[in-house]
Coordinates of C-alpha atoms in Angstrom, one line a residue:
Chain C
X1 CA 3.3 38.3 76.0
X2 CA 3.7 41.0 78.5
X3 CA 5.1 38.5 80.6
X4 CA 6.9 37.2 78.2
X5 CA 8.3 39.8 77.0
X6 CA 10.0 40.8 80.9
X7 CA 11.9 37.7 81.0
X8 CA 13.6 37.4 77.4
X9 CA 13.8 40.7 76.1
X10 CA 17.7 41.1 77.6
X11 CA 18.2 37.5 75.9
X12 CA 16.0 38.8 71.9
X13 CA 18.4 41.5 72.0
X14 CA 22.0 40.7 72.3
X15 CA 22.1 36.2 73.2
X16 CA 24.0 35.1 76.5
X17 CA 26.2 38.6 76.1
X18 CA 27.8 39.1 78.4
X19 CA 28.5 35.2 79.1
X20 CA 28.4 34.5 76.1
X21 CA 28.2 35.2 72.1
X22 CA 26.9 38.5 71.6
X23 CA 23.5 36.9 69.3
X24 CA 20.1 38.1 68.7
X25 CA 19.2 41.7 67.1
X26 CA 22.6 42.8 68.6
X27 CA 24.1 40.3 66.0
X28 CA 21.2 40.7 62.8
X29 CA 22.5 44.4 62.8
X30 CA 26.3 44.0 63.0
X31 CA 25.6 41.9 60.8
X32 CA 24.2 43.0 57.7
X33 CA 26.1 46.8 58.9
X34 CA 29.3 44.8 57.9
X35 CA 27.2 43.2 55.2
X36 CA 26.4 46.3 53.6
X37 CA 29.4 48.4 54.7
X38 CA 32.3 45.6 52.9
X39 CA 29.4 44.9 50.2
X40 CA 29.4 48.4 48.7
X41 CA 33.0 48.9 47.2
X42 CA 33.1 45.2 45.7
X43 CA 29.7 46.4 43.9
X44 CA 31.0 49.5 43.3
X45 CA 33.5 48.1 41.2
X46 CA 31.3 45.3 39.9
X47 CA 29.0 47.9 39.2
X48 CA 32.1 49.8 37.1
X49 CA 33.5 46.5 35.6
X50 CA 29.9 46.6 34.1
X51 CA 30.1 49.0 32.1
X52 CA 33.4 48.9 31.0
X53 CA 34.4 49.6 27.1
X54 CA 36.9 46.4 27.8
X55 CA 35.2 43.2 26.5
X56 CA 37.5 41.3 28.9
X57 CA 36.2 43.2 32.1
X58 CA 33.2 43.1 31.1
X59 CA 32.4 40.3 29.8
X60 CA 33.2 37.2 33.0
X61 CA 31.5 40.4 35.9
X62 CA 28.4 40.3 34.0
X63 CA 28.8 35.8 34.1
X64 CA 29.6 36.1 37.9
X65 CA 26.5 39.1 39.0
X66 CA 24.4 36.6 36.8
X67 CA 25.3 33.4 38.5
X68 CA 24.5 35.4 42.0
X69 CA 21.7 36.9 41.2
X70 CA 20.0 33.5 39.5
X71 CA 20.9 31.2 42.5
X72 CA 19.0 31.8 46.3
X73 CA 21.1 32.9 49.3
X74 CA 20.8 29.9 49.8
X75 CA 23.1 28.1 47.8
X76 CA 25.5 30.6 48.5
X77 CA 25.4 30.2 52.3
X78 CA 26.4 26.0 51.5
X79 CA 28.6 26.5 49.7
X80 CA 30.3 29.3 51.7
X81 CA 29.6 26.8 55.0
X82 CA 31.5 23.6 52.8
X83 CA 34.0 25.0 50.7
X84 CA 35.2 28.0 53.0
X85 CA 37.3 26.0 55.0
X86 CA 38.6 24.2 52.8
X87 CA 38.9 27.2 50.7
X88 CA 41.1 29.3 53.9
X89 CA 42.7 26.4 55.4
X90 CA 41.2 26.8 58.6
X91 CA 37.7 26.6 60.3
X92 CA 35.3 29.3 59.3
X93 CA 33.2 29.9 62.2
X94 CA 29.6 30.3 61.0
X95 CA 29.7 34.7 62.0
X96 CA 32.1 34.2 58.6
X97 CA 30.4 32.3 56.5
X98 CA 27.1 34.2 56.1
X99 CA 28.8 37.6 55.9
X100 CA 31.6 36.4 53.1
X101 CA 27.9 35.0 51.5
X102 CA 26.1 38.4 51.7
X103 CA 29.0 40.5 50.6
X104 CA 28.9 38.1 47.2
X105 CA 25.3 38.2 47.6
X106 CA 24.9 41.6 47.6
X107 CA 27.6 43.3 46.0
X108 CA 25.6 41.7 42.5
X109 CA 22.8 43.6 43.2
X110 CA 24.0 46.8 44.8
X111 CA 26.5 46.4 41.4
X112 CA 22.6 46.2 39.1
X113 CA 21.8 49.5 40.9
X114 CA 25.5 51.3 40.0
X115 CA 25.3 49.8 37.0
X116 CA 21.9 51.2 36.3
X117 CA 23.1 54.6 37.7
X118 CA 25.9 54.6 36.1
X119 CA 24.0 54.5 33.0
X120 CA 21.1 56.9 33.8
X121 CA 23.5 59.9 34.6
X122 CA 24.8 60.3 30.0
X123 CA 26.4 59.6 27.9
X124 CA 27.0 63.2 27.1
X125 CA 28.7 63.5 31.1
X126 CA 31.1 61.2 30.0
X127 CA 31.9 62.4 27.0
X128 CA 32.7 66.3 27.8
X129 CA 34.3 65.0 30.9
X130 CA 36.9 63.0 28.7
X131 CA 37.4 65.3 25.6
X132 CA 38.1 68.3 28.6
X133 CA 41.1 65.7 28.7
X134 CA 40.1 63.3 31.8
X135 CA 41.5 59.9 31.9
X136 CA 38.2 56.8 32.0
X137 CA 38.5 56.0 35.4
X138 CA 39.4 59.9 35.9
X139 CA 35.6 60.5 34.2
X140 CA 34.1 57.9 36.4
X141 CA 35.6 58.7 39.7
X142 CA 35.7 62.6 39.0
X143 CA 32.4 63.3 37.9
X144 CA 29.9 60.6 36.4
X145 CA 30.2 57.8 40.2
X146 CA 29.7 61.7 42.7
X147 CA 26.8 62.1 40.9
X148 CA 25.7 58.3 41.2
X149 CA 26.3 57.9 44.8
X150 CA 23.7 60.5 46.1
X151 CA 21.3 59.5 43.2
X152 CA 21.3 56.3 45.1
X153 CA 21.4 57.0 48.3
X154 CA 17.7 55.6 48.8
X155 CA 17.9 52.2 46.9
X156 CA 21.0 51.9 49.4
X157 CA 19.1 52.1 52.2
X158 CA 15.9 49.6 50.9
X159 CA 19.3 47.4 50.2
X160 CA 20.2 47.6 53.9
X161 CA 16.9 46.8 54.6
X162 CA 16.9 43.0 52.0
X163 CA 20.1 42.8 54.1
X164 CA 18.5 42.8 58.1
X165 CA 15.7 40.0 55.8
X166 CA 18.5 38.3 54.6
X167 CA 20.3 38.1 57.7
X168 CA 17.2 35.6 58.9
X169 CA 19.2 33.0 56.9
X170 CA 21.7 32.5 59.5
X171 CA 19.4 30.6 61.4
X172 CA 19.8 28.0 59.2
X173 CA 23.9 27.3 59.8
X174 CA 23.5 28.1 63.0
X175 CA 24.0 31.7 63.7
X176 CA 22.4 33.2 66.1
X177 CA 20.9 36.0 65.5
X178 CA 17.2 37.7 66.0
X179 CA 15.5 34.4 64.9
X180 CA 17.0 32.3 66.0
X181 CA 17.1 33.1 69.0
X182 CA 13.1 33.6 68.5
X183 CA 13.2 30.0 68.0
X184 CA 15.3 29.2 71.3
X185 CA 12.5 31.2 73.1
X186 CA 9.6 28.9 72.0
X187 CA 11.9 25.9 73.7
X188 CA 11.8 26.9 76.6
X189 CA 9.3 28.7 76.8
X190 CA 7.0 25.8 74.7
X191 CA 3.5 27.3 75.1
X192 CA 3.2 30.0 72.2
X193 CA 4.6 29.7 69.7
X194 CA 2.2 32.0 68.6
X195 CA 3.4 35.3 70.5
X196 CA 6.6 34.5 70.4
X197 CA 7.1 34.3 66.2
X198 CA 4.5 37.9 65.9
X199 CA 6.5 39.4 68.1
X200 CA 9.6 38.4 66.1
X201 CA 7.7 39.4 63.2
X202 CA 7.2 42.7 64.7
X203 CA 10.3 43.2 65.6
X204 CA 11.4 43.3 62.2
X205 CA 8.4 45.3 60.5
X206 CA 9.5 48.1 63.3
X207 CA 13.2 47.7 61.8
X208 CA 11.9 48.2 58.1
X209 CA 9.1 49.4 57.4
X210 CA 11.2 52.7 59.7
X211 CA 13.8 52.4 57.2
X212 CA 11.5 52.3 53.7
X213 CA 9.7 55.7 55.0
X214 CA 14.0 56.5 55.2
X215 CA 14.3 55.9 51.7
X216 CA 10.9 56.9 51.0
X217 CA 11.0 60.3 52.7
X218 CA 14.9 60.0 50.6
X219 CA 13.8 59.6 47.4
X220 CA 11.3 62.6 47.2
X221 CA 13.5 64.6 48.7
X222 CA 16.1 64.4 45.9
X223 CA 13.4 64.5 43.9
X224 CA 11.9 68.1 44.6
X225 CA 16.4 69.1 44.2
X226 CA 16.5 68.3 41.4
X227 CA 13.9 69.9 40.5
X228 CA 14.2 72.9 42.4
X229 CA 17.6 72.5 40.9
X230 CA 15.7 72.5 37.1
X231 CA 13.7 75.7 37.5
X232 CA 16.6 77.4 38.5
Chain G
X3 CA 39.6 5.5 44.7
X4 CA 36.4 7.2 44.0
X5 CA 36.3 10.3 41.7
X6 CA 36.8 13.4 42.7
X7 CA 33.4 14.7 41.4
X8 CA 31.3 11.6 40.7
X9 CA 28.9 12.2 38.2
X10 CA 27.3 8.9 38.0
X11 CA 25.7 9.8 41.7
X12 CA 24.2 12.2 40.0
X13 CA 22.9 10.3 37.0
X14 CA 21.4 7.2 38.7
X15 CA 20.5 5.5 42.0
X16 CA 19.1 6.3 45.1
X17 CA 21.1 10.3 45.7
X18 CA 19.5 10.5 41.7
X19 CA 15.8 10.2 42.8
X20 CA 16.1 11.9 46.3
X21 CA 17.0 15.4 44.2
X22 CA 14.8 14.6 41.0
X23 CA 12.4 14.2 43.9
X24 CA 13.3 17.5 45.0
X25 CA 13.7 19.3 42.5
X26 CA 10.5 18.2 41.6
X27 CA 8.9 18.6 44.2
X28 CA 10.6 23.0 44.6
X29 CA 8.9 23.5 41.4
X30 CA 5.0 22.3 42.5
X31 CA 5.9 25.0 45.7
X32 CA 6.7 27.0 43.0
X33 CA 3.5 26.8 40.5
X34 CA 0.3 26.1 42.9
X35 CA 2.3 29.4 44.7
X36 CA 1.8 31.7 42.3
X37 CA -1.2 30.5 41.2
X38 CA -2.9 31.3 44.3
X39 CA -0.7 34.8 44.2
X40 CA -1.3 35.6 41.1
X41 CA -5.1 36.2 41.9
X42 CA -4.6 37.9 45.5
X43 CA -2.1 40.5 44.3
X44 CA -5.4 41.5 42.0
X45 CA -7.0 42.1 44.3
X46 CA -5.6 43.3 46.9
X47 CA -3.9 46.0 43.9
X48 CA -7.2 47.0 43.1
X49 CA -8.3 47.4 47.3
X50 CA -5.9 49.7 47.2
X51 CA -6.5 51.8 44.7
X52 CA -10.1 52.2 46.0
X53 CA -11.8 55.1 46.2
X54 CA -12.9 54.2 50.1
X55 CA -9.5 55.1 52.0
X56 CA -10.7 52.7 54.6
X57 CA -9.9 49.9 52.1
X58 CA -6.8 51.7 50.7
X59 CA -5.3 51.9 54.4
X60 CA -5.4 48.0 55.4
X61 CA -4.3 47.2 51.8
X62 CA -1.5 49.5 52.1
X63 CA -1.2 47.7 55.5
X64 CA -1.2 44.2 54.7
X65 CA 1.0 44.6 52.4
X66 CA 4.2 46.2 54.6
X67 CA 4.0 44.0 57.2
X68 CA 4.7 41.2 54.7
X69 CA 7.2 43.0 53.5
X70 CA 9.1 44.2 56.1
X71 CA 9.4 40.6 57.6
X72 CA 11.9 38.3 55.8
X73 CA 10.5 35.1 54.1
X74 CA 12.4 33.2 56.6
X75 CA 10.0 34.2 60.0
X76 CA 7.1 34.2 58.0
X77 CA 7.9 30.1 57.4
X78 CA 8.2 30.4 61.2
X79 CA 4.9 31.9 62.2
X80 CA 3.1 29.9 60.0
X81 CA 4.6 26.4 60.5
X82 CA 4.7 27.1 64.3
X83 CA 2.5 28.8 65.6
X84 CA -0.1 29.7 63.2
X85 CA -1.5 26.0 63.9
X86 CA -1.7 26.8 67.8
X87 CA -4.5 29.2 67.0
X88 CA -6.6 26.4 65.2
X89 CA -9.1 24.6 67.4
X90 CA -8.8 21.1 68.3
X91 CA -9.5 19.2 65.8
X92 CA -8.5 21.4 62.4
X93 CA -5.2 21.5 63.7
X94 CA -5.0 17.4 64.0
X95 CA -6.3 17.0 61.1
X96 CA -3.5 19.3 59.9
X97 CA -1.3 17.6 61.4
X98 CA -2.4 13.9 60.2
X99 CA -1.2 15.2 56.9
X100 CA 1.6 17.8 55.2
X101 CA 1.8 20.8 57.4
X102 CA 5.2 21.1 55.6
X103 CA 4.2 22.0 52.7
X104 CA 0.6 23.9 53.5
X105 CA 2.2 26.3 55.7
X106 CA 5.2 27.0 53.3
X107 CA 2.8 27.2 50.5
X108 CA 0.9 29.3 52.9
X109 CA 4.6 31.6 53.4
X110 CA 5.4 32.3 50.4
X111 CA 1.6 33.0 48.3
X112 CA 1.3 36.2 50.9
X113 CA 4.6 36.6 50.8
X114 CA 4.8 37.3 46.8
X115 CA 0.8 38.2 46.4
X116 CA 2.1 41.6 48.4
X117 CA 5.3 42.6 46.2
X118 CA 3.0 41.1 42.8
X119 CA 0.4 43.3 44.6
X120 CA 3.0 46.0 43.7
X121 CA 3.8 45.5 40.4
X122 CA -0.1 44.7 39.5
X123 CA -0.7 48.4 41.1
X124 CA 1.7 50.4 39.4
X125 CA 1.2 48.5 36.0
X126 CA -3.2 50.1 36.8
X127 CA -1.4 53.1 37.5
X128 CA 0.8 54.1 34.3
X129 CA -2.6 53.2 32.8
X130 CA -4.4 57.8 31.9
X131 CA -6.5 58.1 34.4
X132 CA -8.5 58.9 31.4
X133 CA -9.0 55.6 30.2
X134 CA -11.0 54.6 33.2
X135 CA -13.0 58.2 33.5
X136 CA -14.1 57.4 29.6
X137 CA -15.5 54.2 31.1
X138 CA -17.1 55.2 34.1
X139 CA -18.8 58.1 31.6
X140 CA -19.2 55.2 29.6
X141 CA -21.6 53.9 32.5
X142 CA -19.6 50.7 33.2
X143 CA -19.0 50.1 37.2
X144 CA -15.9 50.6 38.4
X145 CA -15.4 46.2 38.9
X146 CA -16.4 46.5 35.1
X147 CA -14.3 49.2 34.4
X148 CA -11.6 48.2 35.4
X149 CA -11.9 44.4 34.6
X150 CA -13.1 45.6 31.1
X151 CA -10.6 48.9 30.3
X152 CA -8.3 49.2 32.6
X153 CA -6.0 45.5 33.9
X154 CA -5.9 44.3 29.7
X155 CA -4.1 47.3 29.2
X156 CA -2.1 46.9 32.6
X157 CA -1.8 43.5 32.7
X158 CA 0.9 43.9 29.1
X159 CA 2.8 46.6 31.2
X160 CA 2.5 44.4 34.5
X161 CA 3.9 41.2 32.8
X162 CA 7.6 41.6 32.9
X163 CA 7.9 42.6 36.4
X164 CA 5.6 39.4 37.4
X165 CA 8.3 37.3 36.2
X166 CA 10.5 39.2 38.1
X167 CA 9.2 38.5 41.6
X168 CA 8.7 34.7 39.5
X169 CA 12.2 34.3 39.7
X170 CA 12.1 36.1 43.3
X171 CA 9.8 33.1 43.9
X172 CA 11.6 29.6 42.5
X173 CA 14.8 30.8 44.5
X174 CA 12.1 32.1 47.9
X175 CA 11.1 28.5 47.6
X176 CA 14.6 27.1 48.7
X177 CA 14.1 29.3 52.6
X178 CA 11.3 26.5 53.1
X179 CA 14.1 23.8 53.8
X180 CA 13.7 26.0 57.6
X181 CA 10.7 23.7 58.2
X182 CA 11.2 20.5 56.6
X183 CA 9.9 20.5 53.2
X184 CA 11.7 17.7 51.1
X185 CA 12.7 21.0 48.0
X186 CA 15.9 20.9 46.3
X187 CA 17.9 22.3 49.2
X188 CA 17.1 19.9 51.6
X189 CA 17.1 17.2 49.5
X190 CA 20.9 18.1 47.9
X191 CA 21.9 18.7 52.1
X192 CA 20.2 15.1 52.7
X193 CA 22.6 13.6 49.7
X194 CA 25.0 15.2 51.1
X195 CA 24.8 14.1 54.6
X196 CA 24.8 10.9 53.4
X197 CA 27.6 10.2 51.1
X198 CA 29.6 13.5 52.3
X199 CA 30.0 14.1 48.6
X200 CA 29.2 17.7 48.8
X201 CA 30.3 18.8 45.8
X202 CA 27.8 17.0 43.8
X203 CA 24.7 17.6 45.7
X204 CA 25.4 21.3 45.6
X205 CA 26.6 21.8 42.1
X206 CA 23.0 19.2 40.9
X207 CA 21.3 21.8 44.1
X208 CA 23.0 25.0 42.0
X209 CA 23.0 23.9 38.3
X210 CA 18.9 23.6 38.8
X211 CA 18.6 26.9 40.6
X212 CA 20.4 28.2 38.0
X213 CA 19.5 27.1 34.8
X214 CA 15.6 27.9 35.6
X215 CA 16.5 31.4 36.3
X216 CA 18.3 31.8 33.2
X217 CA 15.1 30.1 31.7
X218 CA 12.4 32.0 33.8
X219 CA 14.7 35.4 32.5
X220 CA 14.4 34.7 29.0
X221 CA 10.7 34.2 29.0
X222 CA 10.8 37.3 30.3
X223 CA 12.8 38.7 27.7
X224 CA 11.2 37.1 25.0
X225 CA 7.9 38.4 26.7
X226 CA 8.9 42.6 26.5
X227 CA 10.1 41.7 22.5
X228 CA 7.3 39.9 21.3
X229 CA 4.7 41.9 23.4
X230 CA 6.3 45.8 23.3
X231 CA 4.7 47.7 26.0
X232 CA 2.4 49.9 23.3
X233 CA 2.5 53.7 24.5
X234 CA -0.9 55.9 23.1

């Protein structure tokens, strides 16, 4: 196994870079970071629309979120893969296809986290903000959302873990992220598939387990702070 | 002149049969994995709640090791890696049969069981400890107090989250397409490459995934209305 790591570690981490496109674990991470980064504002808009007092805003967004959440990510990836080119009028490469699918998919899940966060804050806060003369949108922006975003920090980290795991589906459309590279290594070595895929699993595990511990710690830390405030 | 959306392609003929066969395979994958994952999840939850430290830790390690690795990596390991570790005779026996479906069922079962065990565990923990203590004081063994006193109450709390895990399982079966299981996504892609009617093929798959997801969500809603959680 040492020999395997010794020969292929660089390929595993960055793919063919700098002699070819960036790939491997680096691409997995970039995809996950960008995915979450772009999904967050979209999720925020969807989440607010989901609890909007106007039906014409609430209903279509709710329907969209339900459809995305009832569909496997792979289906979203396939739709993006086959229909983005005809929609945008130019060839979309695997990276942008996967990123688009991730952003749409994650935004729907983030929207539900944000909706739960807004509803968890309590109506009293909105009502007092409104009675102090804030408009609905200002009450959201200045009173409700700052609290929601702080409370949802652990969920955001967990969503990041989920996104890292989701990037593995890029494998299916031939994106050279870390699972794809592992398979390339496997076809080159040929004799040690169990070791190659164990190493792949271990890589994901270290990354995701570390992050989910961070989320756990954040959650406890926030809880303690809220409790300390309540006692003060 | 072919129509823009060829509904006949989906309703009759070879391609219709392919897609329906895929749907049946997806449903079977879900059914078999669910039947295997449920008892496994209950056992893991009990192991994590057992009074023995070593058992608690091994349960924790199992759950975290599985949850922090993407399903795709699990599938690749069970399909390409694990058979190599088997003795030759057993491997040949397996390859003569449906090795794709077997690997997929193993991966899906372990993945789902790890998530479900967490739901069962929190369900059990929601039952006040006095119930368990009273059972023990009346002379029931650990297993008997769990089986006769705690689990029947815990199950009622646990079923809604278990139904939503079933929904995840249903969507996750799509990833089995990676190792060549002829499930719905695989068949849709096959119809697409045979006919170039990507819109029809993916629309069929999407409607199936979405329809089944709605049924499962509906079941969760019905259960919560029919058997609301009783608070003591």
